Coordinates of C-alpha atoms in Angstrom, one line a residue:
M203 CA -30.8 8.3 -6.3
P204 CA -27.4 9.9 -7.0
D205 CA -28.2 12.7 -4.6
D206 CA -29.0 10.2 -1.9
V207 CA -25.6 8.5 -2.5
T208 CA -23.8 11.8 -2.5
D209 CA -25.6 12.8 0.7
A210 CA -24.7 9.4 2.3
G211 CA -21.1 9.9 1.2
A212 CA -21.0 13.4 2.8
Y213 CA -22.5 12.1 6.0
V214 CA -20.1 9.2 6.2
Q215 CA -17.2 11.6 5.6
Q216 CA -18.4 13.9 8.4
V217 CA -18.7 11.0 10.8
A218 CA -15.2 9.7 9.8
E219 CA -13.7 13.1 10.3
S220 CA -15.4 13.5 13.7
L221 CA -14.2 10.0 14.8
I222 CA -10.7 10.6 13.6
N223 CA -10.5 13.9 15.5
G224 CA -11.8 12.2 18.6
L225 CA -9.2 9.4 18.2
N226 CA -6.4 12.0 17.9
S227 CA -7.7 13.9 20.9
L228 CA -7.8 10.7 23.0
D229 CA -4.3 9.8 21.8
R230 CA -3.0 13.1 23.0
E231 CA -4.6 12.6 26.4
I232 CA -3.3 9.1 26.8
T233 CA 0.2 10.1 25.6
G234 CA 0.1 12.8 28.4
V235 CA -0.9 10.2 31.0
L236 CA 1.7 7.7 29.8
S237 CA 4.5 10.4 29.9
N238 CA 4.1 10.4 33.7
W239 CA 3.1 6.7 34.3
T240 CA 5.8 4.1 34.8
G241 CA 6.0 0.4 35.6
G242 CA 4.7 -2.8 34.3
A243 CA 1.1 -1.7 34.1
A244 CA 2.0 1.4 32.2
T245 CA 4.0 -0.7 29.7
A246 CA 1.2 -3.1 29.2
F247 CA -1.4 -0.4 28.8
S248 CA 0.9 1.5 26.3
G249 CA 1.2 -1.6 24.2
G250 CA -2.5 -2.3 24.3
W251 CA -3.3 1.4 23.4
S252 CA -0.9 1.3 20.5
E253 CA -2.7 -1.7 19.0
T254 CA -6.1 -0.2 19.7
K255 CA -5.1 3.1 18.1
E256 CA -3.7 1.5 15.0
G257 CA -6.8 -0.7 14.6
A258 CA -9.1 2.2 15.0
A259 CA -7.1 4.4 12.6
T260 CA -7.3 1.6 10.0
V261 CA -11.1 1.3 10.3
L262 CA -11.6 5.1 10.3
N263 CA -9.3 5.5 7.2
A264 CA -11.4 2.8 5.5
L265 CA -14.5 4.7 6.4
A266 CA -13.2 7.9 5.0
T267 CA -12.2 6.1 1.8
M268 CA -15.7 4.6 1.6
A269 CA -17.1 8.1 1.8
E270 CA -14.9 9.3 -1.0
L271 CA -15.9 6.3 -3.2
L272 CA -19.6 7.0 -2.6
G273 CA -19.2 10.5 -3.9
A274 CA -17.1 9.3 -6.9
T275 CA -19.6 6.6 -7.7
S276 CA -22.5 9.0 -7.6
K277 CA -20.7 11.4 -9.9
A278 CA -19.8 8.6 -12.3
F279 CA -23.4 7.4 -12.3
V280 CA -24.7 10.8 -13.2
S281 CA -22.1 11.3 -15.9
Q282 CA -22.8 7.9 -17.5
D283 CA -26.6 8.5 -17.3
T284 CA -26.2 11.9 -19.0
V285 CA -24.1 10.3 -21.8
N286 CA -26.6 7.5 -22.2
A287 CA -29.5 9.9 -22.3
A288 CA -27.8 12.1 -25.0
G289 CA -27.6 9.0 -27.2
L290 CA -31.3 8.3 -27.1
S291 CA -33.7 10.0 -29.5
S292 CA -37.2 10.9 -28.7
L293 CA -39.8 8.2 -28.8
N294 CA -41.9 10.1 -31.5
L295 CA -45.1 9.0 -29.9
P296 CA -48.3 10.0 -31.7
K297 CA -50.4 12.8 -30.2
L298 CA -53.3 11.7 -28.2
N299 CA -56.8 12.8 -29.3
I300 CA -58.4 13.6 -26.0

């Protein structure tokens, strides 16, 4: 199970990084368009884009944080499981006469 959680965390991290890079690329393109676009429509679009970009950045940063927490949770689980296992003695079961 810990490996699955770690793998999920790594996958979520890759997705978050890819989406963040995509958002940054899109922002550069839109900034270029807005540098040459004037008027009321440009102003309205710029405001809408700013809100959209901020909202997307918030969601993507939360996704990246979730990925980090999945990895940390998995490591903590393995560590605690190891500590718990070290504190247990063997069951001393009798040998089976088969």
